[in-house]
Amino acid sequence: MKALIVGAKGQLGRGLQASAPAGTVLHCVGSDELDITNGDAVRALVQAEKPDLLINAAAYTAVDRAEQEEDLALAVNGTAVGTLADAARDVGARFIHVSTDFVFDGTSGVPYAPDAPTNPISAYGRTKLAGEQLAGPDALIVRTAWVYAPMGGNFVRTMLRVMGERPEVRVVADQIGTPTYAPALAAALWSLAAAGASGIHHYTDSGAASWYDFAVAVQEEGLAAGLLSQAVPVVPIATTDYPTPARRPHYSVLDKTSTFAAIGGPAPHWRHHLRVMMSEIKTQG
């Protein structure tokens, strides 16, 4: 199988490269090599490579900045997705696109099923929903949430840094979701591709947490791994105490039942993968 990975230098893109099935021929491009908002460049690359599988791991993810740059976010998260999907269709390639829990408004009291009504409350969420719609009915769309990895900018890396610099850390406690380890998400995408899945699926690690819960766990695991030298108070705060330009869903746990059935079992609990990440960081020095 020949696979073309777009957005290959991000957290998910790196995971996709590391977990590609044996025998897969990979062609990987980052944003410095392909501007996915350039339709001519996208079509030329896909025509030249003629992959069997095109995976879009690229996205505009600056949630707050998107409130002022919605046109740019839409170009990347929406219009470009349609271009990639059309280019894949033209060469007979399957198309996989990664979306987000931000397509929901967060008012549910139960995990969101793949067919649950969408109602994004931020510019970022609106642009990601546009991308889902432009991907087409034959695409595989996988919604995920709270993605982190040993490399790159993410909540875990930020918490480890500020816990080593500040006398206390204040973290929002009334937004509930599920952390997702990027390498595990990448492996799930390959498994869904092998299963011939299409349509909308959800994938995160198992379990649920608030950002406060997540931060407490980061400190506990960071101390255990020797990545932090001492504990600092982690103070729970309300969303209203930490105003941001973009509204976040208060509850965005995703129902993964159909996905776990398709890939042969549930994902490990998020706390397990957090521990795995700490070990990776320690190994990397």
Coordinates of C-alpha atoms in Angstrom, one line a residue, residues 4-9 28-46 56 58-60 71-77 79-81 83-84 87:
L4 CA 0.5 10.0 1.4
I5 CA 0.5 11.7 4.7
V6 CA -0.2 15.5 4.8
G7 CA 0.8 17.4 7.9
A8 CA 3.5 14.8 8.6
K9 CA 5.7 16.9 10.9
C28 CA 5.2 12.4 3.9
V29 CA 5.0 16.1 3.5
G30 CA 4.8 18.9 6.1
S31 CA 3.4 22.4 5.9
D32 CA 6.8 23.7 4.8
E33 CA 6.7 21.3 1.7
L34 CA 3.0 21.6 0.9
D35 CA 0.6 24.5 1.4
I36 CA -2.7 22.6 1.5
T37 CA -4.6 25.8 0.7
N38 CA -2.9 25.9 -2.7
G39 CA -5.2 23.7 -4.7
D40 CA -2.9 23.4 -7.7
A41 CA -0.1 22.2 -5.6
V42 CA -2.3 19.7 -3.8
R43 CA -3.7 18.3 -7.1
A44 CA -0.2 18.1 -8.6
L45 CA 1.3 16.2 -5.7
V46 CA -1.6 13.7 -5.5
N56 CA -4.8 14.5 6.3
A58 CA -2.8 18.9 8.9
A59 CA -5.0 21.5 10.6
Y60 CA -5.2 25.1 11.9
D71 CA -11.1 32.9 7.1
L72 CA -7.6 31.5 7.4
A73 CA -8.8 28.7 9.7
L74 CA -11.6 27.9 7.2
A75 CA -9.1 27.8 4.3
V76 CA -7.0 25.2 6.1
N77 CA -9.7 23.2 8.1
T79 CA -11.7 24.4 1.9
A80 CA -8.4 22.6 1.8
V81 CA -10.0 19.4 3.1
T83 CA -9.5 19.9 -2.2
L84 CA -7.6 17.0 -0.7
A87 CA -7.8 15.0 -5.4

